[in-house]
Short mmCIF file of C-alpha atoms and ligand atoms in Angstrom, two decimals:
data_model
loop_
_atom_site.label_atom_id
_atom_site.label_comp_id
_atom_site.label_asym_id
_atom_site.label_seq_id
_atom_site.Cartn_x
_atom_site.Cartn_y
_atom_site.Cartn_z
CA MET A 1240 -76.17 239.38 242.10
CA ASN A 1241 -73.13 240.86 240.43
CA PHE A 1242 -71.44 237.72 238.24
CA PRO A 1243 -68.35 238.63 237.08
CA PRO A 1244 -67.41 240.41 233.98
CA GLY A 1245 -67.83 239.52 231.01
CA PHE A 1246 -69.52 236.96 232.36
CA LEU A 1247 -73.14 237.11 231.30
CA GLU A 1248 -71.72 238.84 227.45
CA GLN A 1249 -70.23 235.14 227.62
CA LEU A 1250 -73.57 233.31 227.24
CA THR A 1251 -75.37 235.29 225.01
CA GLY A 1252 -76.80 232.85 222.37
CA ILE A 1253 -76.43 229.97 223.17
CA SER A 1254 -79.85 227.53 223.03
CA GLY A 1255 -81.83 228.60 225.43
CA PHE A 1256 -79.85 231.39 227.47
CA SER A 1257 -81.96 234.13 228.13
CA LYS A 1258 -80.68 236.49 229.97
CA ASP A 1259 -83.79 238.44 231.80
CA ALA A 1260 -84.64 234.67 233.54
CA PHE A 1261 -81.00 233.88 234.41
CA VAL A 1262 -80.73 236.65 236.40
CA ALA A 1263 -84.62 236.50 237.17
CA ALA A 1264 -83.13 232.04 238.67
CA HIS A 1265 -79.53 233.34 240.31
CA ALA A 1266 -81.62 236.24 242.20
CA SER A 1267 -84.75 234.33 243.31
CA GLY A 1268 -82.22 232.47 245.91
CA LEU A 1269 -83.89 229.38 245.79
CA SER A 1270 -82.03 226.68 246.66
CA VAL A 1271 -83.50 222.68 245.59
CA THR A 1272 -82.24 220.06 247.66
CA SER A 1273 -82.10 216.72 246.19
CA VAL A 1274 -81.31 213.60 247.30
CA ARG A 1275 -80.55 209.95 245.68
CA LEU A 1276 -82.12 207.36 247.68
CA ASN A 1277 -79.26 203.79 247.68
CA PRO A 1278 -81.39 200.64 245.91
CA GLN A 1279 -78.88 197.78 247.89
CA LYS A 1280 -80.38 200.17 251.19
CA PRO A 1281 -84.55 200.20 250.29
CA LEU A 1282 -86.07 201.82 252.59
CA PRO A 1283 -89.46 201.20 253.81
CA VAL A 1284 -90.54 205.43 252.99
CA PHE A 1285 -89.05 208.34 252.21
CA PRO A 1286 -88.34 210.72 253.87
CA PRO A 1287 -87.55 208.64 257.20
CA ALA A 1288 -89.24 210.61 259.95
CA SER A 1289 -85.45 210.82 261.40
CA LEU A 1290 -85.18 213.41 258.94
CA LYS A 1291 -87.18 216.00 260.81
CA ILE A 1292 -89.27 217.42 257.81
CA PRO A 1293 -91.46 219.89 260.31
CA GLU A 1294 -94.59 217.73 260.44
CA ALA A 1295 -96.71 220.75 258.06
CA ILE A 1296 -94.95 220.02 255.17
CA SER A 1297 -94.77 216.17 255.63
CA SER A 1298 -97.32 215.54 253.27
CA ASP A 1299 -97.08 214.40 249.00
CA LEU A 1300 -95.73 217.72 249.51
CA THR A 1301 -92.48 216.99 251.02
CA THR A 1302 -90.80 215.32 248.06
CA ALA A 1303 -91.19 215.21 243.85
CA PRO A 1304 -89.84 212.47 241.95
CA ILE A 1305 -86.91 214.01 240.07
CA PRO A 1306 -88.20 212.96 235.96
CA TRP A 1307 -85.00 211.46 234.76
CA CYS A 1308 -83.79 209.54 237.42
CA ASP A 1309 -85.99 206.71 238.92
CA THR A 1310 -83.94 207.25 242.55
CA GLY A 1311 -84.05 210.94 242.67
CA PHE A 1312 -86.05 213.32 245.36
CA TYR A 1313 -86.09 216.36 245.53
CA LEU A 1314 -86.88 217.88 248.86
CA SER A 1315 -89.59 220.34 249.83
CA GLU A 1316 -86.74 222.31 252.23
CA ARG A 1317 -83.06 220.97 253.77
CA PRO A 1318 -83.20 218.49 256.65
CA SER A 1319 -80.53 218.59 258.44
CA PHE A 1320 -78.54 215.43 256.93
CA THR A 1321 -75.86 215.59 260.13
CA PHE A 1322 -78.01 214.38 262.22
CA ASP A 1323 -80.21 211.72 261.10
CA PRO A 1324 -78.59 207.72 261.48
CA LEU A 1325 -79.94 206.28 258.19
CA PHE A 1326 -77.74 208.79 255.96
CA HIS A 1327 -74.91 208.20 256.80
CA ALA A 1328 -76.27 204.73 257.09
CA GLY A 1329 -75.80 205.12 253.53
CA THR A 1330 -79.30 205.09 252.38
CA TYR A 1331 -79.95 208.04 250.19
CA TYR A 1332 -77.05 210.00 249.16
CA VAL A 1333 -77.35 214.27 248.92
CA GLN A 1334 -76.94 215.48 245.16
CA GLU A 1335 -77.81 217.81 242.86
CA ALA A 1336 -80.51 216.51 239.99
CA SER A 1337 -79.75 218.23 237.38
CA SER A 1338 -75.73 215.87 237.72
CA MET A 1339 -78.37 212.62 237.37
CA PHE A 1340 -78.87 213.01 234.33
CA LEU A 1341 -76.11 210.85 234.58
CA GLU A 1342 -78.56 207.75 234.87
CA GLN A 1343 -80.23 208.58 230.71
CA ALA A 1344 -76.86 208.74 229.21
CA MET A 1345 -76.68 205.22 231.15
CA LYS A 1346 -79.26 204.12 230.53
CA GLN A 1347 -80.50 204.69 226.88
CA SER A 1348 -76.45 204.02 225.48
CA VAL A 1349 -75.51 201.08 227.31
CA ASP A 1350 -76.51 197.57 227.94
CA VAL A 1351 -77.03 198.17 231.74
CA ALA A 1352 -78.39 194.35 232.21
CA VAL A 1353 -74.69 193.04 231.08
CA PRO A 1354 -71.27 192.86 232.40
CA LEU A 1355 -69.12 196.65 232.20
CA LYS A 1356 -66.07 197.80 233.74
CA VAL A 1357 -66.99 201.04 233.91
CA LEU A 1358 -65.21 203.81 234.22
CA ASP A 1359 -65.79 207.06 236.43
CA LEU A 1360 -62.09 209.38 236.01
CA CYS A 1361 -62.72 212.15 237.91
CA ALA A 1362 -64.46 210.66 241.07
CA ALA A 1363 -64.83 212.74 244.04
CA PRO A 1364 -66.30 212.86 246.08
CA GLY A 1365 -68.56 210.58 244.57
CA GLY A 1366 -72.62 211.55 244.04
CA LYS A 1367 -71.80 209.77 240.04
CA SER A 1368 -70.06 206.83 241.39
CA THR A 1369 -72.25 206.09 243.63
CA HIS A 1370 -75.36 206.53 240.65
CA LEU A 1371 -73.07 204.27 238.65
CA GLN A 1372 -73.01 201.35 241.72
CA SER A 1373 -76.81 201.73 241.89
CA LEU A 1374 -77.47 201.40 237.93
CA ILE A 1375 -74.56 198.92 237.11
CA SER A 1376 -75.40 194.73 237.19
CA LYS A 1377 -73.18 192.75 240.11
CA GLU A 1378 -71.39 191.70 237.72
CA SER A 1379 -69.79 194.80 236.21
CA MET A 1380 -67.04 196.46 237.88
CA LEU A 1381 -66.84 200.38 238.09
CA VAL A 1382 -63.07 202.05 238.68
CA SER A 1383 -63.69 205.16 240.40
CA ASN A 1384 -61.12 208.20 240.42
CA GLU A 1385 -59.47 210.17 241.46
CA VAL A 1386 -57.06 212.30 240.81
CA ILE A 1387 -56.07 214.13 244.51
CA ARG A 1388 -54.90 211.97 247.02
CA ALA A 1389 -56.56 213.79 249.81
CA ARG A 1390 -59.98 213.63 247.42
CA SER A 1391 -59.73 210.19 246.99
CA TYR A 1392 -59.99 208.86 251.16
CA ILE A 1393 -63.43 211.15 250.74
CA LEU A 1394 -64.77 208.94 247.52
CA ARG A 1395 -63.22 205.91 249.52
CA ASP A 1396 -65.37 206.41 251.93
CA ASN A 1397 -68.45 208.06 250.45
CA ILE A 1398 -67.57 203.86 248.81
CA ILE A 1399 -67.92 202.00 252.17
CA LYS A 1400 -71.02 204.09 253.11
CA TRP A 1401 -72.88 203.17 250.08
CA GLY A 1402 -72.59 199.33 250.70
CA CYS A 1403 -70.27 199.03 246.76
CA GLU A 1404 -68.63 195.58 245.85
CA ASN A 1405 -67.59 195.93 243.13
CA VAL A 1406 -65.98 198.98 242.85
CA VAL A 1407 -61.81 199.69 242.52
CA VAL A 1408 -61.31 202.85 244.29
CA THR A 1409 -58.04 203.90 241.94
CA ASN A 1410 -55.74 207.46 242.65
CA ASN A 1411 -53.85 208.48 239.68
CA ASP A 1412 -53.66 210.78 237.18
CA PRO A 1413 -55.48 210.19 234.11
CA ARG A 1414 -52.15 209.43 232.18
CA ASP A 1415 -52.10 206.20 234.11
CA PHE A 1416 -54.34 205.30 232.20
CA ALA A 1417 -51.93 204.78 229.38
CA GLU A 1418 -50.87 201.36 230.30
CA LEU A 1419 -54.95 199.78 229.86
CA GLU A 1420 -55.92 199.84 225.92
CA GLY A 1421 -59.22 199.31 225.12
CA TYR A 1422 -59.69 198.66 228.06
CA PHE A 1423 -63.28 199.98 229.61
CA ASP A 1424 -66.90 199.40 227.95
CA VAL A 1425 -67.85 202.91 230.07
CA VAL A 1426 -65.99 206.18 230.64
CA VAL A 1427 -67.60 208.84 232.22
CA ALA A 1428 -65.71 212.32 232.68
CA ASP A 1429 -66.50 214.52 234.69
CA ALA A 1430 -64.31 217.46 234.14
CA PRO A 1431 -62.80 220.06 236.61
CA CYS A 1432 -64.92 223.06 234.80
CA SER A 1433 -64.73 226.93 236.13
CA GLY A 1434 -68.08 226.12 237.67
CA SER A 1435 -70.56 228.89 236.85
CA GLY A 1436 -73.12 226.11 237.18
CA LEU A 1437 -72.82 226.79 241.21
CA PHE A 1438 -73.48 229.82 240.72
CA ARG A 1439 -76.55 229.94 242.45
CA LYS A 1440 -75.85 227.64 245.17
CA GLU A 1441 -72.35 229.18 245.33
CA PRO A 1442 -71.98 233.06 244.79
CA GLU A 1443 -68.63 232.76 246.66
CA ALA A 1444 -67.67 230.09 243.22
CA MET A 1445 -67.92 233.94 240.98
CA GLU A 1446 -64.94 235.22 242.97
CA GLU A 1447 -63.41 232.56 240.78
CA TRP A 1448 -64.55 232.59 237.72
CA SER A 1449 -62.97 234.55 234.57
CA GLU A 1450 -62.92 234.32 231.12
CA ASN A 1451 -59.01 233.19 231.21
CA ASN A 1452 -59.88 230.63 233.62
CA VAL A 1453 -62.57 229.05 230.87
CA GLN A 1454 -59.70 228.88 228.67
CA LEU A 1455 -57.41 227.43 231.14
CA CYS A 1456 -60.11 224.76 232.51
CA ALA A 1457 -61.31 224.24 228.09
CA GLN A 1458 -57.87 223.17 227.98
CA ARG A 1459 -56.70 221.09 230.94
CA GLN A 1460 -60.78 219.46 229.54
CA GLN A 1461 -59.07 218.50 226.14
CA ARG A 1462 -55.96 217.01 227.78
CA ILE A 1463 -57.53 215.00 230.25
CA LEU A 1464 -59.41 214.16 227.72
CA ALA A 1465 -56.70 213.26 225.22
CA ASP A 1466 -55.32 210.95 228.47
CA ILE A 1467 -57.46 209.10 228.55
CA LEU A 1468 -59.49 207.93 225.50
CA PRO A 1469 -56.53 205.45 224.47
CA ALA A 1470 -58.45 203.36 227.66
CA LEU A 1471 -61.79 203.46 225.56
CA LYS A 1472 -62.84 200.03 223.69
CA ASN A 1473 -63.29 200.93 220.37
CA GLY A 1474 -67.22 200.83 220.49
CA GLY A 1475 -66.82 201.74 223.76
CA VAL A 1476 -69.57 205.00 225.07
CA LEU A 1477 -67.66 208.77 226.93
CA ILE A 1478 -69.81 210.20 229.18
CA TYR A 1479 -68.41 213.24 229.43
CA SER A 1480 -70.25 216.39 232.32
CA THR A 1481 -69.37 219.90 233.37
CA CYS A 1482 -71.08 222.33 235.32
CA SER A 1483 -70.48 224.88 233.37
CA TYR A 1484 -72.40 226.84 231.07
CA SER A 1485 -69.26 227.86 228.52
CA VAL A 1486 -69.08 226.74 225.43
CA GLU A 1487 -65.36 226.40 225.79
CA GLU A 1488 -65.79 223.67 228.06
CA ASP A 1489 -69.12 222.39 227.00
CA GLU A 1490 -70.74 222.57 222.91
CA ALA A 1491 -66.91 223.24 221.89
CA ILE A 1492 -64.89 220.16 223.62
CA GLY A 1493 -67.93 217.83 221.18
CA ASN A 1494 -66.62 219.55 218.28
CA TRP A 1495 -63.18 218.33 219.21
CA LEU A 1496 -64.02 214.94 219.76
CA THR A 1497 -66.30 214.71 217.32
CA ASN A 1498 -63.79 216.32 214.49
CA GLU A 1499 -60.21 215.08 216.19
CA HIS A 1500 -61.62 212.05 217.89
CA ALA A 1501 -63.40 208.82 215.98
CA MET A 1502 -66.11 210.10 218.43
CA GLN A 1503 -69.50 209.84 217.01
CA PRO A 1504 -71.99 211.77 219.57
CA LEU A 1505 -75.35 209.52 220.76
CA GLN A 1506 -78.98 211.32 220.56
CA LEU A 1507 -80.51 210.73 224.38
CA SER A 1508 -84.25 210.65 224.03
CA ILE A 1509 -85.39 213.69 226.84
CA GLU A 1510 -89.18 214.30 227.09
CA PRO A 1511 -90.33 218.17 226.90
CA GLU A 1512 -91.57 218.77 230.08
CA TRP A 1513 -87.80 217.70 231.57
CA GLY A 1514 -86.65 221.23 230.08
CA LEU A 1515 -83.56 220.77 228.26
CA ILE A 1516 -82.29 222.34 226.06
CA GLU A 1517 -80.84 220.02 223.30
CA SER A 1518 -77.16 222.29 222.68
CA GLY A 1519 -74.26 220.79 220.20
CA ASN A 1520 -73.86 217.86 220.67
CA GLY A 1521 -74.62 217.63 224.28
CA TYR A 1522 -78.08 218.35 227.09
CA ARG A 1523 -77.43 222.57 228.68
CA PHE A 1524 -79.66 222.93 231.88
CA TRP A 1525 -80.73 226.20 232.67
CA PRO A 1526 -81.80 227.01 235.85
CA ASP A 1527 -84.65 228.99 234.87
CA ARG A 1528 -85.81 226.08 232.92
CA VAL A 1529 -84.90 223.33 235.20
CA LYS A 1530 -85.19 222.33 238.85
CA GLY A 1531 -81.98 222.18 239.46
CA GLU A 1532 -78.85 223.76 239.06
CA GLY A 1533 -76.47 224.01 235.60
CA PHE A 1534 -75.41 221.00 234.90
CA PHE A 1535 -74.25 220.08 230.34
CA LEU A 1536 -74.11 216.03 229.62
CA ALA A 1537 -72.83 214.78 226.14
CA CYS A 1538 -72.50 211.35 224.92
CA PHE A 1539 -70.16 209.44 222.21
CA GLN A 1540 -68.93 206.67 221.41
CA LYS A 1541 -65.75 205.65 219.95
CA THR A 1542 -65.41 204.29 216.56
CA ASP A 1543 -61.35 203.33 215.91
CA GLY A 1544 -59.36 201.86 218.27
CA GLN A 1545 -58.88 198.26 220.73
CA ASP A 1546 -61.77 196.01 221.10
CA SER A 1547 -61.05 194.87 224.21
CA TYR A 1548 -58.36 194.16 226.98
CA LYS A 1549 -57.32 190.47 227.14
CA VAL A 1550 -56.61 190.25 230.51
CA LYS A 1551 -54.05 187.79 231.46
CA PRO A 1552 -53.36 186.63 234.83
CA GLY A 1553 -50.09 188.42 236.47
CA LYS A 1554 -48.90 189.19 239.48
CA GLN A 1555 -51.09 187.82 241.79
CA MET A 1556 -52.76 188.39 246.39
CA ARG A 1557 -52.21 185.96 248.27
CA LEU A 1558 -55.51 184.04 248.60
CA ALA A 1559 -56.94 184.00 251.86
CA ALA A 1560 -55.68 180.21 253.12
CA LYS A 1561 -59.34 178.18 254.54
CA GLU A 1562 -58.27 179.02 258.13
CA ALA A 1563 -59.24 182.33 257.68
CA SER A 1564 -62.39 181.40 255.05
CA ALA A 1565 -63.81 179.56 258.23
CA ALA A 1566 -62.51 183.15 260.59
CA VAL A 1567 -64.83 185.24 257.71
CA LYS A 1568 -67.92 182.44 256.97
CA PRO A 1569 -69.85 182.93 260.87
CA TRP A 1570 -69.82 187.11 259.39
CA MET A 1571 -70.00 187.61 255.68
CA ASN A 1572 -71.79 185.59 252.93
CA ILE A 1573 -68.37 183.98 250.69
CA THR A 1574 -71.41 182.94 247.74
CA GLY A 1575 -68.91 184.49 244.92
CA LYS A 1576 -66.41 186.30 246.87
CA GLU A 1577 -62.49 185.80 246.46
CA LEU A 1578 -61.17 186.19 249.51
CA ILE A 1579 -57.76 188.24 249.67
CA MET A 1580 -54.95 188.85 252.22
CA HIS A 1581 -52.90 191.63 252.48
CA GLU A 1582 -50.95 191.37 255.49
CA GLN A 1583 -53.82 190.49 258.34
CA THR A 1584 -56.50 191.69 256.37
CA VAL A 1585 -59.41 190.46 254.49
CA TYR A 1586 -60.83 191.83 251.14
CA ALA A 1587 -63.44 189.81 249.58
CA TRP A 1588 -63.45 190.80 246.09
CA PRO A 1589 -66.06 189.46 243.33
CA GLU A 1590 -65.03 186.50 241.53
CA LYS A 1591 -65.96 187.44 237.96
CA SER A 1592 -64.14 190.50 238.57
CA VAL A 1593 -60.53 188.66 240.75
CA LEU A 1594 -57.94 188.76 237.44
CA ASP A 1595 -59.27 192.51 236.48
CA PHE A 1596 -58.78 193.58 240.48
CA HIS A 1597 -55.36 191.81 240.17
CA LEU A 1598 -54.22 193.98 236.70
CA LEU A 1599 -55.74 197.25 238.29
CA LEU A 1600 -54.10 196.81 241.81
CA GLU A 1601 -50.40 195.85 239.09
CA LYS A 1602 -51.27 199.01 237.11
CA LEU A 1603 -52.51 201.75 239.24
CA ARG A 1604 -52.48 202.87 242.77
CA VAL A 1605 -55.76 201.94 243.80
CA VAL A 1606 -56.80 203.32 247.21
CA TYR A 1607 -60.03 200.21 247.73
CA SER A 1608 -61.28 197.99 246.54
CA GLY A 1609 -63.56 195.38 246.81
CA VAL A 1610 -64.98 194.92 250.31
CA ARG A 1611 -62.17 194.22 253.55
CA VAL A 1612 -63.23 192.35 256.10
CA GLY A 1613 -61.74 192.48 258.54
CA GLU A 1614 -57.91 191.86 260.10
CA LEU A 1615 -57.54 188.11 260.99
CA ILE A 1616 -56.02 188.57 265.06
CA ARG A 1617 -55.11 184.42 266.06
CA GLU A 1618 -57.24 183.15 263.70
CA LYS A 1619 -60.98 185.14 264.52
CA LEU A 1620 -61.93 187.90 262.89
CA VAL A 1621 -61.86 191.84 263.94
CA PRO A 1622 -64.88 193.36 261.62
CA GLU A 1623 -64.31 196.48 259.28
CA HIS A 1624 -66.50 199.06 259.57
CA ALA A 1625 -67.07 198.29 255.01
CA LEU A 1626 -68.18 195.06 256.06
CA ALA A 1627 -70.65 196.40 258.32
CA MET A 1628 -72.44 198.88 255.77
CA SER A 1629 -71.58 196.16 252.62
CA THR A 1630 -74.70 193.88 251.13
CA CYS A 1631 -72.84 190.65 251.70
CA LEU A 1632 -72.43 191.22 255.32
CA ALA A 1633 -74.51 187.60 256.96
CA GLY A 1634 -78.40 187.95 258.42
CA HIS A 1635 -77.86 186.42 261.30
CA VAL A 1636 -75.11 188.96 263.48
CA VAL A 1637 -76.43 189.76 266.55
CA ARG A 1638 -77.77 193.28 266.15
CA LEU A 1639 -78.51 196.00 268.31
CA GLN A 1640 -80.66 198.12 267.42
CA LEU A 1641 -79.93 201.70 268.90
CA SER A 1642 -82.82 204.71 269.37
CA LEU A 1643 -82.38 207.49 267.48
CA ASP A 1644 -80.78 209.89 270.73
CA GLN A 1645 -78.20 206.13 270.80
CA ALA A 1646 -77.43 205.97 267.06
CA ILE A 1647 -76.72 210.07 267.87
CA ALA A 1648 -74.43 209.31 270.13
CA PHE A 1649 -72.79 206.41 268.61
CA LEU A 1650 -71.57 207.97 265.63
CA GLN A 1651 -70.71 210.73 267.49
CA LYS A 1652 -68.50 208.87 269.66
CA LYS A 1653 -69.96 209.83 273.02
CA GLU A 1654 -70.93 208.69 275.97
CA PHE A 1655 -74.95 206.72 275.71
CA GLU A 1656 -76.17 204.21 277.59
CA LEU A 1657 -76.99 200.76 276.42
CA GLU A 1658 -78.69 197.75 277.67
CA SER A 1659 -77.39 194.99 276.59
CA ARG A 1660 -76.46 191.81 277.85
CA GLN A 1661 -75.43 190.15 275.25
CA LYS A 1662 -71.25 190.10 275.16
CA GLY A 1663 -69.25 190.22 271.90
CA TRP A 1664 -69.00 192.54 268.42
CA GLN A 1665 -73.23 193.57 267.89
CA LEU A 1666 -73.63 195.50 265.42
CA ALA A 1667 -75.14 199.06 265.41
CA THR A 1668 -78.03 199.91 263.24
CA TYR A 1669 -80.77 202.20 263.30
CA GLU A 1670 -84.19 201.41 262.07
CA GLY A 1671 -82.90 198.20 261.15
CA PHE A 1672 -79.95 199.61 258.77
CA PRO A 1673 -76.01 199.47 260.53
CA LEU A 1674 -73.91 202.00 261.14
CA GLY A 1675 -71.42 200.68 262.95
CA TRP A 1676 -69.83 197.96 264.97
CA ILE A 1677 -69.52 197.93 268.67
CA ASN A 1678 -67.12 195.07 271.50
CA VAL A 1679 -69.54 195.15 274.42
CA LEU A 1680 -66.82 193.76 277.41
CA PRO A 1681 -68.44 193.07 280.89
CA ASN A 1682 -68.26 196.56 281.93
CA ARG A 1683 -68.22 198.62 279.40
CA PHE A 1684 -69.36 198.67 275.17
CA ASN A 1685 -66.42 200.08 272.58
CA ASN A 1686 -67.81 202.31 270.01
CA TYR A 1687 -65.41 200.88 266.84
CA TYR A 1688 -67.04 203.83 264.38
CA PRO A 1689 -64.52 205.33 262.86
CA LYS A 1690 -63.34 208.29 264.39
CA GLU A 1691 -62.77 210.14 261.19
CA LEU A 1692 -66.22 209.91 260.59
CA ARG A 1693 -67.46 210.61 263.66
CA ILE A 1694 -69.81 213.75 263.61
CA LEU A 1695 -68.39 216.90 264.77
CA LYS A 1696 -70.89 219.41 265.40
CA GLU A 1697 -72.91 219.84 268.63
CA LYS A 1698 -77.08 219.18 268.12
N1 SAM B 750 -67.67 213.39 240.10
C1 SAM B 750 -67.86 214.22 240.81
C2 SAM B 750 -69.29 213.85 241.36
O1 SAM B 750 -70.54 213.60 240.62
O2 SAM B 750 -69.30 213.47 242.82
C3 SAM B 750 -66.97 215.68 241.10
C4 SAM B 750 -66.30 215.46 239.88
S1 SAM B 750 -65.60 217.24 240.11
C5 SAM B 750 -66.22 217.98 239.06
C6 SAM B 750 -65.08 216.78 239.27
C7 SAM B 750 -62.83 216.18 239.87
O3 SAM B 750 -62.55 216.24 238.93
C8 SAM B 750 -62.74 216.86 240.96
O4 SAM B 750 -62.47 215.86 242.46
C9 SAM B 750 -60.84 217.36 241.10
O5 SAM B 750 -60.59 216.74 242.20
C10 SAM B 750 -60.92 216.02 240.07
N2 SAM B 750 -59.95 217.19 239.15
C11 SAM B 750 -58.74 217.94 238.72
N3 SAM B 750 -58.08 217.80 237.86
C12 SAM B 750 -58.16 216.79 237.44
C13 SAM B 750 -57.09 216.65 236.04
N4 SAM B 750 -55.95 217.43 235.95
N5 SAM B 750 -57.58 214.58 236.05
C14 SAM B 750 -58.32 214.59 236.94
N6 SAM B 750 -58.89 214.73 237.75
C15 SAM B 750 -59.41 216.16 237.73
#
């Protein structure tokens, strides 16, 4: 493996860096596969049969828990996630293990049981956002932001698949949050970086690396943080992370935060057997010490600024009329929800966060909020895919159990045989987990799985 010129020299002297072990870990070609389970969609067994991990290793050796994340598991090999319907049902997220350390940062630095306003600033494709959503309470709200428009749509799709109800997806530059001074209890900044931590997984990333790019990334990280810090309340927590090994993007950013912004480092308690290295104000993941890729994370508490933002009623969206509520009731559990109309589309927002959702609509470019329930056409609801994926879906909606082959054909939007005699809207499920909608007509059925999400690969 040929590292870029100057790369290994840059790492010399950093806590925990051992050149020979680091080079050997990269040369090994070891690929670590890990997933995080969705507590809102609990699987009876993991790994499910549909993941098709060969029998020979389908024993206790197939999965091993990730010690810093209660819902994280290593897999003994990388199966085909694409052809597992339970992946598309949002029962788990494929995520790099080191990144799941975010769980410790959250659990140890804030009380996750109380209602929180959390911002995930650099959120696409949604690994940390789906994790944060699983960690916070139902009464909390997550703003999941991505500055690049096309990536914000991928983020929205992953938020929908995870079945979230208390998330607002936005597409803003960090500086757009300036008006929300003192608003957030927690800001997670998983900053864009030079990406050296992923060299083992994606060797092509080495071509992009240069010392100059590390400097540019560090400057951008400072800009992002300087822009967003006013939106964090006094006493609030900043979780900063990168997948870079460079001190300039890691410890040096931590020093800059503590020296130039009233940010106090927070120490986390870690187990020695996890293999992490405490360095500067943060924690380093070296691939020769940890079963995972390169990662850095540090936590800080803000010690000045506004205490909290007072949310006042502002411009309001139209609440759904009685007829709309009547049309929605057979489809979803509306307890604790406020139904909002935007043109003909009904959204369900968490009742407790309605003022906040309005505020965010006014101040930011909102891509998605709450649950998109469906469209009202002649006082009837045409259900949306997001409703099928959400946990507020009514239990009595008619369900159609698909076999593995049918489920894959459904997800590919290919023709398949259906035995259903019942007409009308039905929820296509696999092993009890919703995949999307089917409308059964007298002579055929329509598949409402979103075209842009369909599986394109051939088996
Ligand atoms: N947190 C994500 C996850 O766990 O799935 C990964 C985030 S990735 C490391 C960094 C993100 O920052 C990218 O989605 C990138 O588009 C975004 N980004 C790039 N430039 C940015 C900027 N100037 N301000 C904020 N975010 C930016």
